Short mmCIF file of C-alpha atoms in Angstrom, two decimals:
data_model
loop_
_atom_site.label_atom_id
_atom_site.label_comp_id
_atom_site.label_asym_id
_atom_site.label_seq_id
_atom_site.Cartn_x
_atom_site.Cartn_y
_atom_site.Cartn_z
CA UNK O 1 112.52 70.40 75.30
CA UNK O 2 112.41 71.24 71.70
CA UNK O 3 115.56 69.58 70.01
CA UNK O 4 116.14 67.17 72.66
CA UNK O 5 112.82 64.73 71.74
CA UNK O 6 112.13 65.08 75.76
CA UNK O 7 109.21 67.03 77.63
CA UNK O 8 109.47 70.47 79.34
CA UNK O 9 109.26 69.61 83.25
CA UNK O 10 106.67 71.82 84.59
CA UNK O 11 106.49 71.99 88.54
CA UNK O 12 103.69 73.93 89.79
CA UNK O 13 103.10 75.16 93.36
CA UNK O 14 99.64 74.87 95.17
CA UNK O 15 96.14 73.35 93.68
CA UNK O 16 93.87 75.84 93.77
CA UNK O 17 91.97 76.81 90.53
CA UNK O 18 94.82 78.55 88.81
CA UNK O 19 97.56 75.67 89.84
CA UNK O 20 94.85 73.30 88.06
CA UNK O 21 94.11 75.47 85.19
CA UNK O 22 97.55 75.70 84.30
CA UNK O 23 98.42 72.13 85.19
CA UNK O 24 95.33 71.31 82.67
CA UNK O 25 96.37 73.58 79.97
CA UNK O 26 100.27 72.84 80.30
CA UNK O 27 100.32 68.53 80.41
CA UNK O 28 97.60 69.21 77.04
CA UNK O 29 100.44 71.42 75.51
CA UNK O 30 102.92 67.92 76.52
CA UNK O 31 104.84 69.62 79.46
CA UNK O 32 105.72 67.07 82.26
CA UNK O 33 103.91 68.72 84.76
CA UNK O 34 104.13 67.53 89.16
CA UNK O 35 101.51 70.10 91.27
CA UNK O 36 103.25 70.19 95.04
CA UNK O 37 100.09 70.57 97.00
CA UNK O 38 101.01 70.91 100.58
CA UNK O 39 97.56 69.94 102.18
CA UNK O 40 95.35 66.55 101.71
CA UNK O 41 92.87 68.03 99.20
CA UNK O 42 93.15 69.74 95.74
CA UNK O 43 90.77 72.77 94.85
CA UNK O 44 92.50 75.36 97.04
CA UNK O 45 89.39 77.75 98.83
CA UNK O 46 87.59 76.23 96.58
CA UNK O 47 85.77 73.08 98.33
CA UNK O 48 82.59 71.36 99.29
CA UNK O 49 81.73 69.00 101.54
CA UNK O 50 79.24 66.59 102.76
CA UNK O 51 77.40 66.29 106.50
CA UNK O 52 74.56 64.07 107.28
CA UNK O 53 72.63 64.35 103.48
CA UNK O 54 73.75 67.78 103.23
CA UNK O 55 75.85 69.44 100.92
CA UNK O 56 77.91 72.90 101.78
CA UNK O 57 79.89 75.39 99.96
CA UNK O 58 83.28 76.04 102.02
CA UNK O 59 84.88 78.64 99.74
CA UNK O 60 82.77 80.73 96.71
CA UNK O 61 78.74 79.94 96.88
CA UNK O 62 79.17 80.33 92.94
CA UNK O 63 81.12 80.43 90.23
CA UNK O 64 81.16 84.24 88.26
CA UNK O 65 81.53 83.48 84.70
CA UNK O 66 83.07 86.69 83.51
CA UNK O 67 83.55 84.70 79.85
CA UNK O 68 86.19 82.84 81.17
CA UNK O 69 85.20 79.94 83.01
CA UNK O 70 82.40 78.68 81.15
CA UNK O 71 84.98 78.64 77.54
CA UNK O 72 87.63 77.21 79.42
CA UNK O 73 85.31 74.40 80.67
CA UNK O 74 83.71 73.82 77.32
CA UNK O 75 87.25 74.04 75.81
CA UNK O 76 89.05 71.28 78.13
CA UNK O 77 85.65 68.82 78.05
CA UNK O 78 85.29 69.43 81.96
CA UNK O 79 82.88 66.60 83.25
CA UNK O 80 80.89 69.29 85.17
CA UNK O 81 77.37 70.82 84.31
CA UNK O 82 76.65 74.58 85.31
CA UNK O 83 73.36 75.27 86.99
CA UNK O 84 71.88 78.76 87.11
CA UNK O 85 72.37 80.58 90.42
CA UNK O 86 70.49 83.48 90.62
CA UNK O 87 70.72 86.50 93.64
CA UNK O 88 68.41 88.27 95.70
CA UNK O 89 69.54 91.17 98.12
CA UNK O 90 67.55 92.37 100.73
CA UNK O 91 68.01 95.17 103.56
CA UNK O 92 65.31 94.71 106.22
CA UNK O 93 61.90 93.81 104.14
CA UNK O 94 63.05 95.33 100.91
CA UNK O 95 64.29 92.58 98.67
CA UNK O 96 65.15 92.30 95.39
CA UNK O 97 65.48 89.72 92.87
CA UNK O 98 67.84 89.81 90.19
CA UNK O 99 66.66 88.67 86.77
CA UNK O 100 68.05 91.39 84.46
CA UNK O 101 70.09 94.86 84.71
CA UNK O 102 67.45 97.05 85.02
CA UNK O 103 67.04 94.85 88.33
CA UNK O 104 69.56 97.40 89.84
CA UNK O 105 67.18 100.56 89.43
CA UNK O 106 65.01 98.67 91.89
CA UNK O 107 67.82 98.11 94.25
CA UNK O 108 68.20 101.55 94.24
CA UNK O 109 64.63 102.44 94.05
CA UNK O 110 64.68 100.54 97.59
CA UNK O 111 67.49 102.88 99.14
CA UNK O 112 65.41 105.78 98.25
CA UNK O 113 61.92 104.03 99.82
CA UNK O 114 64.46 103.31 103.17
CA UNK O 115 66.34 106.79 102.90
CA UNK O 116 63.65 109.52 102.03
CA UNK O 117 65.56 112.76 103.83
CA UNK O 118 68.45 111.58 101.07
CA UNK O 119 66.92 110.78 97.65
CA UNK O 120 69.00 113.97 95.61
CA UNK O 121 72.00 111.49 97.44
CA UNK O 122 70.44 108.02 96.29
CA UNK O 123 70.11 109.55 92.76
CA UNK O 124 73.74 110.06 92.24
CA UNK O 125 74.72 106.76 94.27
CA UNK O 126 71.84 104.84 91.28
CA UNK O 127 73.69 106.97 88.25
CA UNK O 128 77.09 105.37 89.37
CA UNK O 129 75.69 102.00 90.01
CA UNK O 130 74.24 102.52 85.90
CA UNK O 131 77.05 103.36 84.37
CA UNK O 132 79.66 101.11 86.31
CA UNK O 133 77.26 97.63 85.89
CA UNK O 134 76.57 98.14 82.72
CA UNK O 135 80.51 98.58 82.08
CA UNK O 136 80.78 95.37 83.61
CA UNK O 137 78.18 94.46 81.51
CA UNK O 138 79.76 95.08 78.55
CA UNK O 139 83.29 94.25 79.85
CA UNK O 140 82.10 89.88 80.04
CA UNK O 141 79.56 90.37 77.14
CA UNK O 142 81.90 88.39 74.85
CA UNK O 143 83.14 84.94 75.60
CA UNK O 144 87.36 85.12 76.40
CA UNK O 145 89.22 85.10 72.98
CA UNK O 146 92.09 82.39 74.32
CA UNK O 147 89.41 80.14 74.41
CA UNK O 148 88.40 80.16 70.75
CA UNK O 149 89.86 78.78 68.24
CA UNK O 150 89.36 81.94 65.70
CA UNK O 151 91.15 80.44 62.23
CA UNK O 152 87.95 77.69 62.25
CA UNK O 153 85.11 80.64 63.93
CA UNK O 154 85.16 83.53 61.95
CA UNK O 155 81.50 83.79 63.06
CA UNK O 156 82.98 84.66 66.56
CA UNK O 157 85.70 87.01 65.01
CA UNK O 158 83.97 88.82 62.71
CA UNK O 159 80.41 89.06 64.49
CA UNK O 160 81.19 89.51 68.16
CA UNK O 161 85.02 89.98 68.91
CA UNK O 162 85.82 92.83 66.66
CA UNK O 163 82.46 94.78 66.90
CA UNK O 164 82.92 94.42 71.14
CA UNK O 165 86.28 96.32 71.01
CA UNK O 166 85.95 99.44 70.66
CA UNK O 167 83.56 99.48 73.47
CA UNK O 168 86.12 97.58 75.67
CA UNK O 169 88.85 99.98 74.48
CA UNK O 170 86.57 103.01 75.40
CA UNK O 171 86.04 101.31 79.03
CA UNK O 172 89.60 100.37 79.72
CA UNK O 173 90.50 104.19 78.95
CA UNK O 174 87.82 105.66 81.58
CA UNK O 175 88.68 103.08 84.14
CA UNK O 176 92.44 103.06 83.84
CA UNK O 177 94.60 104.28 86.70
CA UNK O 178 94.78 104.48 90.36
CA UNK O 179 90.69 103.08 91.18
CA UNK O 180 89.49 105.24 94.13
CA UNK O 181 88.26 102.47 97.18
CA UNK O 182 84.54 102.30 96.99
CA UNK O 183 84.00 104.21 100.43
CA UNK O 184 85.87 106.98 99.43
CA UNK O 185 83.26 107.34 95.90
CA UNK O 186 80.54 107.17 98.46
CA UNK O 187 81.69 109.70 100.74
CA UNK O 188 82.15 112.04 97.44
CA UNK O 189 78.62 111.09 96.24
CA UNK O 190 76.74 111.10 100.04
CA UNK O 191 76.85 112.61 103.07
CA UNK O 192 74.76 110.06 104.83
CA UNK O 193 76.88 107.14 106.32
CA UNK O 194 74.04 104.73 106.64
CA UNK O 195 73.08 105.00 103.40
CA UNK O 196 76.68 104.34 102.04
CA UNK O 197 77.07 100.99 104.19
CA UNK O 198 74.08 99.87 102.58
CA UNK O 199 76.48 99.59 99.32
CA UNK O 200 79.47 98.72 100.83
CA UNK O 201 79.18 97.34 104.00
CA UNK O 202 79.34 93.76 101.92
CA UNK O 203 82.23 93.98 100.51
CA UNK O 204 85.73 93.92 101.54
CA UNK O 205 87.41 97.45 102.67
CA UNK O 206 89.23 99.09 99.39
CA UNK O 207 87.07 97.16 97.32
CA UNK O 208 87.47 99.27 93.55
CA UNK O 209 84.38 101.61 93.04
CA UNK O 210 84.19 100.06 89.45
CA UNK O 211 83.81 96.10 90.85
CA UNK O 212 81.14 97.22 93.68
CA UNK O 213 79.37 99.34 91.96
CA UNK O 214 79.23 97.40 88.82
CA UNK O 215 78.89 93.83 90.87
CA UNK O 216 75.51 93.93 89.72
CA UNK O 217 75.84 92.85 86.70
CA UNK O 218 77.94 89.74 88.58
CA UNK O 219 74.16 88.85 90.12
CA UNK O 220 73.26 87.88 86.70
CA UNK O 221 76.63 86.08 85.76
CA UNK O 222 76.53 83.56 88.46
CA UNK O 223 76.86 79.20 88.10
CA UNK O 224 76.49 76.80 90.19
CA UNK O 225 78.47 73.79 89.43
CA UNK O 226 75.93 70.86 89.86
CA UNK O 227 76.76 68.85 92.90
CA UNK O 228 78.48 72.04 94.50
CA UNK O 229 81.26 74.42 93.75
CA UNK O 230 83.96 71.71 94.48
CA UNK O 231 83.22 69.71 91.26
CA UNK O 232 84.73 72.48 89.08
CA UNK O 233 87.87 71.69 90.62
CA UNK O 234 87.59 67.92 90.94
CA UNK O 235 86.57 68.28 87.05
CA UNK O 236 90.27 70.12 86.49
CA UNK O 237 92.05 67.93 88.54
CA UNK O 238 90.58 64.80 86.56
CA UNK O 239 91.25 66.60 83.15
CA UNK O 240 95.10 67.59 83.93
CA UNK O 241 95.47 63.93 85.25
CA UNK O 242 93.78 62.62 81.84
CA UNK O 243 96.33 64.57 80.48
CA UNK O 244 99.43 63.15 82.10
CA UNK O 245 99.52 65.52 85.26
CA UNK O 246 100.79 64.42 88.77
CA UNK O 247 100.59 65.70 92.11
CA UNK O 248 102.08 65.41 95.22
CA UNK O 249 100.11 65.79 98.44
CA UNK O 250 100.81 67.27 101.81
CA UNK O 251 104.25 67.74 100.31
CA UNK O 252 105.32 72.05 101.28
CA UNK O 253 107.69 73.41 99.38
CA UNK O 254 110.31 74.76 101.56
CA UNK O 255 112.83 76.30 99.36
CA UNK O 256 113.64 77.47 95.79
CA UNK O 257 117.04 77.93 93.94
CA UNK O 258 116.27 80.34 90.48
CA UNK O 259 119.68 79.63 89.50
CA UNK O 260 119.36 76.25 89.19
CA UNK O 261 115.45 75.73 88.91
CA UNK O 262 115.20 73.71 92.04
CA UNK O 263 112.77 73.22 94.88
CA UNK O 264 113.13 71.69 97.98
CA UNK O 265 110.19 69.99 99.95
CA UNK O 266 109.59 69.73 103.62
CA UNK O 267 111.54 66.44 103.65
CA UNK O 268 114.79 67.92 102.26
CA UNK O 269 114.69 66.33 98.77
CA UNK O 270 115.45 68.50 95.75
CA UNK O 271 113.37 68.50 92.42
CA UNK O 272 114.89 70.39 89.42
CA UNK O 273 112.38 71.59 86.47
CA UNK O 274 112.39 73.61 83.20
CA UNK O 275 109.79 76.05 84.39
CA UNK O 276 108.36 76.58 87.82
CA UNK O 277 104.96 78.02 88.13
CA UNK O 278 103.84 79.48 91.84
CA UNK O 279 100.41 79.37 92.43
CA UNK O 280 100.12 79.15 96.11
CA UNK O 281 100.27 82.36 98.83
CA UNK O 282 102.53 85.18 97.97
CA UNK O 283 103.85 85.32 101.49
CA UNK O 284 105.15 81.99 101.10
CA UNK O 285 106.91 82.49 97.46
CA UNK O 286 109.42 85.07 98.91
CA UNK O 287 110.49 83.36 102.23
CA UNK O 288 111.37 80.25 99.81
CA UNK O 289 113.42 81.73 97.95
CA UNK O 290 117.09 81.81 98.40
CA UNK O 291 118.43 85.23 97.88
CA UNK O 292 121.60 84.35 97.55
CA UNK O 293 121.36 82.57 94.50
CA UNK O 294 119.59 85.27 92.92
CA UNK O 295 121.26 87.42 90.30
CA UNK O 296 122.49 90.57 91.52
CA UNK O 297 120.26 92.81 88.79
CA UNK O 298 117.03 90.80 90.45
CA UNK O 299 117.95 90.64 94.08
CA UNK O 300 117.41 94.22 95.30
CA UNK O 301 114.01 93.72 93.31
CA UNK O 302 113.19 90.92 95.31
CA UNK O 303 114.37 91.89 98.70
CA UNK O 304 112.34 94.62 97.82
CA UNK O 305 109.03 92.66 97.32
CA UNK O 306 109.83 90.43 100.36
CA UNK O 307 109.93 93.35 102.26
CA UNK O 308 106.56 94.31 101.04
CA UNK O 309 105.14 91.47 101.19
CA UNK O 310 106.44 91.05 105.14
CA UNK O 311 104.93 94.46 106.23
CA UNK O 312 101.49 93.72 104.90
CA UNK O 313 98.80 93.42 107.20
CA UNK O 314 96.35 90.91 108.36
CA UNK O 315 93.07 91.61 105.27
CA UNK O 316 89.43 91.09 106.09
CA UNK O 317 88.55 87.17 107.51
CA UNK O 318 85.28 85.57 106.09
CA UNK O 319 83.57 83.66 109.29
CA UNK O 320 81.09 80.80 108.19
CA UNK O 321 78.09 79.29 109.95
CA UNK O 322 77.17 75.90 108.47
CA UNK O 323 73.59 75.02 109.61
CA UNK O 324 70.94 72.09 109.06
CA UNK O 325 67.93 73.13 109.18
CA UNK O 326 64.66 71.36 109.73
CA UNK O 327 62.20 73.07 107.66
CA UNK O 328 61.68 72.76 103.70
CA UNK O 329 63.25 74.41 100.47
CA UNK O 330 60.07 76.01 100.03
CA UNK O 331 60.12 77.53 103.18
CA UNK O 332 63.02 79.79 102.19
CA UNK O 333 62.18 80.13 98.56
CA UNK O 334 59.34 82.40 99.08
CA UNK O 335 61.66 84.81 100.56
CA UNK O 336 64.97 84.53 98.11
CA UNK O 337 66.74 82.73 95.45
CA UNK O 338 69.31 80.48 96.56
CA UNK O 339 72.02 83.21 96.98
CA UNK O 340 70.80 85.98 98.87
CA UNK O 341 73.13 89.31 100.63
CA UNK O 342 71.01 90.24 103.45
CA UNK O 343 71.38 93.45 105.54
CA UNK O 344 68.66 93.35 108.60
CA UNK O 345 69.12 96.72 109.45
CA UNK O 346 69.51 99.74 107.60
CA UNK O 347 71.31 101.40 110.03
CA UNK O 348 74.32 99.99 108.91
CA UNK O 349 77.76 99.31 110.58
CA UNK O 350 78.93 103.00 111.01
CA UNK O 351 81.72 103.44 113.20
CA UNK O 352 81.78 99.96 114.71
CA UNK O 353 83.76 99.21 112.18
CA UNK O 354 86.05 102.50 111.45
CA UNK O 355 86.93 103.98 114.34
CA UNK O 356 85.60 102.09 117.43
CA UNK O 357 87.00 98.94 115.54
CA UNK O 358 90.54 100.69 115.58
CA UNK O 359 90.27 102.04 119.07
CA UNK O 360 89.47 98.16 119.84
CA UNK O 361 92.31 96.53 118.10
CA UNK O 362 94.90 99.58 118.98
CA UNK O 363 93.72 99.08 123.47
CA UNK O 364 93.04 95.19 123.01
CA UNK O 365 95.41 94.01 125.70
CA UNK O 366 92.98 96.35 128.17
CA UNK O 367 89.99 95.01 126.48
CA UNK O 368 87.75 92.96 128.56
CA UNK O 369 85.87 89.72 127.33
CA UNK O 370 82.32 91.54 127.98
CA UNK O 371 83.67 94.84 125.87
CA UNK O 372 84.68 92.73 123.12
CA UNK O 373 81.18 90.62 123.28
CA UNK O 374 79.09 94.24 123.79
CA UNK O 375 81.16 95.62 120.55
CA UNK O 376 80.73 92.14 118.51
CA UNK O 377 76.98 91.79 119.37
CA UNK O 378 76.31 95.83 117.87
CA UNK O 379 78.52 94.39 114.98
CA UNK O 380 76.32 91.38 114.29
CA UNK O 381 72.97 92.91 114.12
CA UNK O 382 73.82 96.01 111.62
CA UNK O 383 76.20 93.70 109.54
CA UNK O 384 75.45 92.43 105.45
CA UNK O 385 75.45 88.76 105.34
CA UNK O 386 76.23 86.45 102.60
CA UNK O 387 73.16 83.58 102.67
CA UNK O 388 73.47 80.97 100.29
CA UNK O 389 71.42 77.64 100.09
CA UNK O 390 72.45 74.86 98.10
CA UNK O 391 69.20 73.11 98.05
CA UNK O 392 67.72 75.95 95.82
CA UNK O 393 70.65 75.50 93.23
CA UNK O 394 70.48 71.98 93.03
CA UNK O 395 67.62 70.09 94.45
CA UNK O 396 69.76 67.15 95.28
CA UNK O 397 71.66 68.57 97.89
CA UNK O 398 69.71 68.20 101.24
CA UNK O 399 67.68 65.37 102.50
CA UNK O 400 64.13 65.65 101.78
CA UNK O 401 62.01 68.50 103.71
CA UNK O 402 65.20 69.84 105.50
CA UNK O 403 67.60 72.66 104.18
CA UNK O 404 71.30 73.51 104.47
CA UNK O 405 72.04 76.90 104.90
CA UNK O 406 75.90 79.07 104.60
CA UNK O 407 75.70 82.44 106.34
CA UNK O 408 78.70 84.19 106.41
CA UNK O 409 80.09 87.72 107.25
CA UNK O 410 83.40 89.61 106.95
CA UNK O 411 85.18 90.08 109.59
CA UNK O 412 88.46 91.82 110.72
CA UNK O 413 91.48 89.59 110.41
CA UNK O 414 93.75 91.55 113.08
CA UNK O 415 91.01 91.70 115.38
CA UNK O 416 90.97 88.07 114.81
CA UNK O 417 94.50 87.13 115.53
CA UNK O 418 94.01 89.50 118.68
CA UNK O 419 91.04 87.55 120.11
CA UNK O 420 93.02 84.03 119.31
CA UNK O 421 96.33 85.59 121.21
CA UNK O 422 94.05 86.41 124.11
CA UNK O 423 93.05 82.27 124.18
CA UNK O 424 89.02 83.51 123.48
CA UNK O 425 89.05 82.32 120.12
CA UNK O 426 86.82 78.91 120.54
CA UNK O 427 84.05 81.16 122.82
CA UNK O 428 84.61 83.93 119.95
CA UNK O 429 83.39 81.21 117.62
CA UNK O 430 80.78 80.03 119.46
#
């Protein structure tokens, strides 16, 4: 503490990327800094791990830039090298592959080819798709001032930071405000509800208009850390603990005192700090803390946002299939890069996922096993799947003449927690 020749004592809560990015930042600045990580691993959803010569993704299949991580890296000396990871998307045999913007005219150039009776529709869907990537575009086309050290690079002040801000001023004035959910843009711009799950269908429900329809430019802005997405976190983890960091594993944090800066673990002991720093699940934050030893001007604030938090509902689940597979890169390189959204039918999801999904969830005590399985098999062949392959990233990550392959899909959470109350959930799975 300044004055007092002693360290600030920094605790922070959870390890994902933020808890390590902080924990990185704050033992550099010469905080005392503990993480209270309450499973066996750091890196939060962000993982990989190893089977049999294979390497797979558990949590992102690759890192999005977006100026940030990329500077931060370069500006902590992370021990991790960033591979290029481009995207392909495909519905049925129309497939693109991303190399530049203008790749997204041909994206749309494919909805018109698979949607003829709708192309004054496609038009106005490919105009929005323009204008919001190349927002996005110019939203991550300069490198994250906090980064920078801009006394010693007035290159980077003077030639790209101050010419790029009247252009992000302009776009945070037209985006600002309550941002309409990308189905309900859809259903304003088409009629045709096929067409309009062939934009949204991968991505989760609400999703901003603005982020889909400008996560093109996001196909371009992909890395993949070499040796998998898990060795940007390891590289944090060793960098805060180069610094001085510690962390505690499988150690929950129970309980929280604001009054007196103190946080109680699973095992009852108490651990005072200068600063506490919650980077863990939201849920979690509010039924920790004591209310009681909260201020009176805070506490109706936070009984509020327990409250909130409590009545929230169940979001989309992501369900993962991890395969080995015996047949070569090359085999799956003539068809798409190593990250690839694939949609095999254009009919899209529909109502199988509106209103039959809500009639399902709302009469699922009544629901028979085959119901559910006749309702999930219509829902896996007119889904968008997320494909990715290691092996095409980095060449080291599958045994010779085999591949490793992540499909994955969204999938209701509610319905979820239904099918595991019902005692189905392994046969779901399987």
């Amino acid at each position: 503490m300044k004055g007092t020749g002693r360290r600030p004592i920094v605790i922070i809560v959870g390890s994902g990327m933020a808890g390590l990015t902080a924990a990185a930042y704050l033992a550099r600045g010469g905080c005392d800094v503990t993480i209270f990580e309450k499973s066996s691993l750091t890196g939060g959803l962000v993982q990989s791990f190893g089977r049999g010569g294979f390497l797979f993704d558990a949590g992102p299949r690759a890192i999005g830039n977006a100026g940030i991580v990329k500077p931060m890296a370069e500006d902590l000396g992370l021990d991790v090298r960033f591979l290029k990871s481009p995207v392909s998307t495909g519905i049925a045999g129309h497939i693109v592959h991303y190399e530049t913007l203008k790749d997204a005219d041909r994206f749309s150039a494919s909805l018109a080819a698979l949607f003829p009776g709708s192309l004054a529709e496609v038009a106005r869907i490919a105009k929005r798709i323009r204008t919001y990537t190349r927002m996005m575009a110019s939203l991550n086309k300069v490198e994250n001032p906090y980064f920078k050290d801009l006394p010693r690079d007035p290159g980077y002040l003077f030639t790209k930071l101050i010419p790029w801000l009247p252009a992000f001023l302009s776009i945070l004035i037209r985006t600002g405000g309550a941002h309409k959910p990308i189905e309900d843009e859809l259903k304003r711009l088409s009629s045709n509800s096929s067409l309009n799950d062939m934009v949204s269908q991968h991505f989760f429900k609400g999703t901003p208009r603005e982020f889909a329809l400008g996560y093109f430019f996001n196909y371009l802005d992909y890395m993949y850390p070499e040796g998998g997405t898990g060795r940007l976190p390891g590289a944090l983890w060793a960098k805060a603990r180069e610094y001085g960091a510690s962390i505690r594993l499988n150690t929950e944090v129970v309980g929280i005192d604001p009054s007196s800066l103190t946080v109680f673990d699973g095992e009852g002991k108490a651990h005072s700090c200068d600063a506490l720093l919650w980077a863990a699940d939201g849920k979690s934050l509010y039924r920790c803390v004591e209310q009681n030893t909260v201020p009176g001007r805070f506490r109706s604030r936070l009984i509020d946002r327990k409250r909130l938090y409590a009545s929230a509902g169940t979001a989309e689940s992501v369900y993962s299939l991890f395969a080995a597979v015996d047949l070569p890169p090359e085999f799956f390189k003539r068809v798409s890069h190593g990250h690839f959204i694939y949609t095999p039918d254009s009919k899209g999801l529909g109502e199988l996922h509106r209103s039959v999904l809500k009639q399902l969830k709302n009469s699922f005590q009544s629901t028979s096993r085959e119901d559910l399985w006749s309702w999930l098999d219509g829902f896996c062949r007119n889904n968008s799947y997320e494909i990715s392959i290691p092996v095409l990233k980095d060449g080291s990550l599958a045994p010779d003449g085999k591949t490793g392959i992540i499909v994955s899909l969204l999938f209701d959470g509610e319905l979820a927690l239904l099918i595991k109350e019902r005692g189905w959930h392994k046969e779901f799975k399987e």
